[in-house]
């Protein structure tokens, strides 16, 4: 597997971890009976921690399809190289750092980390046209 694909696999594992973590936080608030049930009623809004984890997961899911497509396109087009590898590293490591920073409610740093991930994604896309 290529280095870019390894980073894509790590990003997918992060997505799975975020799904499980946000779900576990919500279940701890509402209980196993709610989680196992049909969830027909309106659930109360999530608490601060579960809410942050849910929003961090949603934020990842906004760019993860773009990242995956860009990495795959770069590999298929023979454009993978230093630029895509550095960009993929920036995206993945920033996305990993984003979760605890968001969970702890640290302002501004979270936005800066998100910007680093976006720049990494843009680097991969730029490589497609070089």
mmCIF file of C-alpha atoms in Angstrom:
data_model
loop_
_atom_site.group_PDB
_atom_site.id
_atom_site.type_symbol
_atom_site.label_atom_id
_atom_site.label_comp_id
_atom_site.label_asym_id
_atom_site.label_seq_id
_atom_site.Cartn_x
_atom_site.Cartn_y
_atom_site.Cartn_z
ATOM 1 C CA UNK A 1 0.000 0.000 0.000
ATOM 2 C CA UNK A 2 1.282 3.460 -0.860
ATOM 3 C CA UNK A 3 1.979 6.071 1.839
ATOM 4 C CA UNK A 4 -1.015 8.159 0.720
ATOM 5 C CA UNK A 5 -3.302 5.128 0.911
ATOM 6 C CA UNK A 6 -1.971 4.322 4.392
ATOM 7 C CA UNK A 7 -2.924 7.843 5.465
ATOM 8 C CA UNK A 8 -6.347 7.409 3.871
ATOM 9 C CA UNK A 9 -6.788 4.182 5.852
ATOM 10 C CA UNK A 10 -5.829 6.033 9.045
ATOM 11 C CA UNK A 11 -8.393 8.748 8.218
ATOM 12 C CA UNK A 12 -11.055 6.059 7.781
ATOM 13 C CA UNK A 13 -10.103 4.502 11.114
ATOM 14 C CA UNK A 14 -10.395 7.953 12.699
ATOM 15 C CA UNK A 15 -13.900 8.253 11.240
ATOM 16 C CA UNK A 16 -14.855 4.929 12.793
ATOM 17 C CA UNK A 17 -13.400 5.960 16.160
ATOM 18 C CA UNK A 18 -15.339 9.221 16.025
ATOM 19 C CA UNK A 19 -18.586 7.401 15.216
ATOM 20 C CA UNK A 20 -18.098 5.054 18.149
ATOM 21 C CA UNK A 21 -16.939 7.778 20.549
ATOM 22 C CA UNK A 22 -19.825 10.125 19.770
ATOM 23 C CA UNK A 23 -22.286 7.227 20.000
ATOM 24 C CA UNK A 24 -20.879 6.091 23.321
ATOM 25 C CA UNK A 25 -21.075 9.623 24.724
ATOM 26 C CA UNK A 26 -24.697 9.931 23.640
ATOM 27 C CA UNK A 27 -25.572 6.498 25.010
ATOM 28 C CA UNK A 28 -24.007 7.425 28.358
ATOM 29 C CA UNK A 29 -26.395 10.379 28.485
ATOM 30 C CA UNK A 30 -29.562 8.613 27.383
ATOM 31 C CA UNK A 31 -28.927 5.048 28.526
ATOM 32 C CA UNK A 32 -28.660 1.671 26.863
ATOM 33 C CA UNK A 33 -32.442 1.239 26.804
ATOM 34 C CA UNK A 34 -32.775 4.303 24.556
ATOM 35 C CA UNK A 35 -29.911 3.150 22.338
ATOM 36 C CA UNK A 36 -31.358 -0.342 21.927
ATOM 37 C CA UNK A 37 -34.915 0.895 21.458
ATOM 38 C CA UNK A 38 -36.649 2.248 18.357
ATOM 39 C CA UNK A 39 -35.856 5.890 19.254
ATOM 40 C CA UNK A 40 -39.377 6.952 18.259
ATOM 41 C CA UNK A 41 -39.580 9.845 20.685
ATOM 42 C CA UNK A 42 -37.734 13.109 20.491
ATOM 43 C CA UNK A 43 -34.423 12.824 22.310
ATOM 44 C CA UNK A 44 -33.232 15.713 24.433
ATOM 45 C CA UNK A 45 -30.383 17.752 22.981
ATOM 46 C CA UNK A 46 -26.935 16.322 23.632
ATOM 47 C CA UNK A 47 -24.893 17.533 26.560
ATOM 48 C CA UNK A 48 -21.720 19.551 26.036
ATOM 49 C CA UNK A 49 -19.304 16.614 25.628
ATOM 50 C CA UNK A 50 -21.546 14.462 23.435
ATOM 51 C CA UNK A 51 -22.484 17.530 21.420
ATOM 52 C CA UNK A 52 -18.865 18.392 20.765
ATOM 53 C CA UNK A 53 -18.057 14.832 19.729
ATOM 54 C CA UNK A 54 -21.066 14.728 17.417
ATOM 55 C CA UNK A 55 -20.110 18.065 15.849
ATOM 56 C CA UNK A 56 -16.464 16.992 15.460
ATOM 57 C CA UNK A 57 -17.647 13.844 13.679
ATOM 58 C CA UNK A 58 -19.916 15.870 11.384
ATOM 59 C CA UNK A 59 -17.046 18.246 10.653
ATOM 60 C CA UNK A 60 -14.803 15.349 9.620
ATOM 61 C CA UNK A 61 -17.533 13.957 7.383
ATOM 62 C CA UNK A 62 -17.716 17.265 5.490
ATOM 63 C CA UNK A 63 -14.201 16.874 4.089
ATOM 64 C CA UNK A 64 -13.456 13.144 4.357
ATOM 65 C CA UNK A 65 -15.128 12.293 1.010
ATOM 66 C CA UNK A 66 -13.112 15.043 -0.665
ATOM 67 C CA UNK A 67 -9.904 13.782 0.927
ATOM 68 C CA UNK A 68 -10.606 10.188 -0.089
ATOM 69 C CA UNK A 69 -11.461 11.163 -3.660
ATOM 70 C CA UNK A 70 -8.396 13.387 -3.964
ATOM 71 C CA UNK A 71 -6.037 10.684 -2.679
ATOM 72 C CA UNK A 72 -7.549 8.053 -4.969
ATOM 73 C CA UNK A 73 -7.474 10.387 -7.973
ATOM 74 C CA UNK A 74 -3.829 11.271 -7.324
ATOM 75 C CA UNK A 75 -2.899 7.594 -7.135
ATOM 76 C CA UNK A 76 -4.845 6.617 -10.263
ATOM 77 C CA UNK A 77 -3.556 9.600 -12.248
ATOM 78 C CA UNK A 78 0.050 8.908 -11.256
ATOM 79 C CA UNK A 79 0.268 12.285 -9.512
ATOM 80 C CA UNK A 80 1.046 10.979 -6.018
ATOM 81 C CA UNK A 81 4.341 12.227 -4.679
ATOM 82 C CA UNK A 82 5.853 14.508 -2.089
ATOM 83 C CA UNK A 83 3.109 17.130 -2.379
ATOM 84 C CA UNK A 84 0.283 14.625 -1.932
ATOM 85 C CA UNK A 85 2.103 12.833 0.867
ATOM 86 C CA UNK A 86 2.762 16.019 2.838
ATOM 87 C CA UNK A 87 -0.791 17.189 2.174
ATOM 88 C CA UNK A 88 -2.227 13.864 3.333
ATOM 89 C CA UNK A 89 -0.090 13.966 6.473
ATOM 90 C CA UNK A 90 -1.274 17.491 7.229
ATOM 91 C CA UNK A 91 -4.904 16.494 6.717
ATOM 92 C CA UNK A 92 -4.787 13.301 8.795
ATOM 93 C CA UNK A 93 -2.698 14.586 11.703
ATOM 94 C CA UNK A 94 -4.712 17.798 11.901
ATOM 95 C CA UNK A 95 -7.958 15.807 11.896
ATOM 96 C CA UNK A 96 -6.606 13.634 14.721
ATOM 97 C CA UNK A 97 -5.596 16.727 16.721
ATOM 98 C CA UNK A 98 -8.965 18.359 16.029
ATOM 99 C CA UNK A 99 -10.965 15.838 18.080
ATOM 100 C CA UNK A 100 -9.461 16.411 21.556
ATOM 101 C CA UNK A 101 -9.153 20.160 20.973
ATOM 102 C CA UNK A 102 -12.833 20.370 20.051
ATOM 103 C CA UNK A 103 -13.790 18.006 22.865
ATOM 104 C CA UNK A 104 -12.017 20.249 25.379
ATOM 105 C CA UNK A 105 -13.685 23.337 23.920
ATOM 106 C CA UNK A 106 -10.472 25.181 23.054
ATOM 107 C CA UNK A 107 -11.399 28.111 20.783
ATOM 108 C CA UNK A 108 -9.264 29.478 17.939
ATOM 109 C CA UNK A 109 -6.801 26.571 18.123
ATOM 110 C CA UNK A 110 -9.564 24.335 16.810
ATOM 111 C CA UNK A 111 -10.072 26.658 13.846
ATOM 112 C CA UNK A 112 -6.331 26.783 13.176
ATOM 113 C CA UNK A 113 -6.125 22.983 13.211
ATOM 114 C CA UNK A 114 -9.069 22.807 10.809
ATOM 115 C CA UNK A 115 -7.260 25.258 8.513
ATOM 116 C CA UNK A 116 -4.161 23.041 8.492
ATOM 117 C CA UNK A 117 -6.299 20.082 7.407
ATOM 118 C CA UNK A 118 -7.871 22.188 4.651
ATOM 119 C CA UNK A 119 -4.464 23.306 3.388
ATOM 120 C CA UNK A 120 -3.385 19.656 3.293
ATOM 121 C CA UNK A 121 -6.452 18.779 1.232
ATOM 122 C CA UNK A 122 -5.797 21.675 -1.139
ATOM 123 C CA UNK A 123 -2.203 20.486 -1.587
ATOM 124 C CA UNK A 124 -3.436 17.071 -2.718
ATOM 125 C CA UNK A 125 -5.899 18.659 -5.134
ATOM 126 C CA UNK A 126 -3.183 20.988 -6.456
ATOM 127 C CA UNK A 127 -0.982 18.002 -7.228
ATOM 128 C CA UNK A 128 -3.621 16.771 -9.667
ATOM 129 C CA UNK A 129 -2.946 19.805 -11.880
ATOM 130 C CA UNK A 130 0.841 19.954 -11.674
#
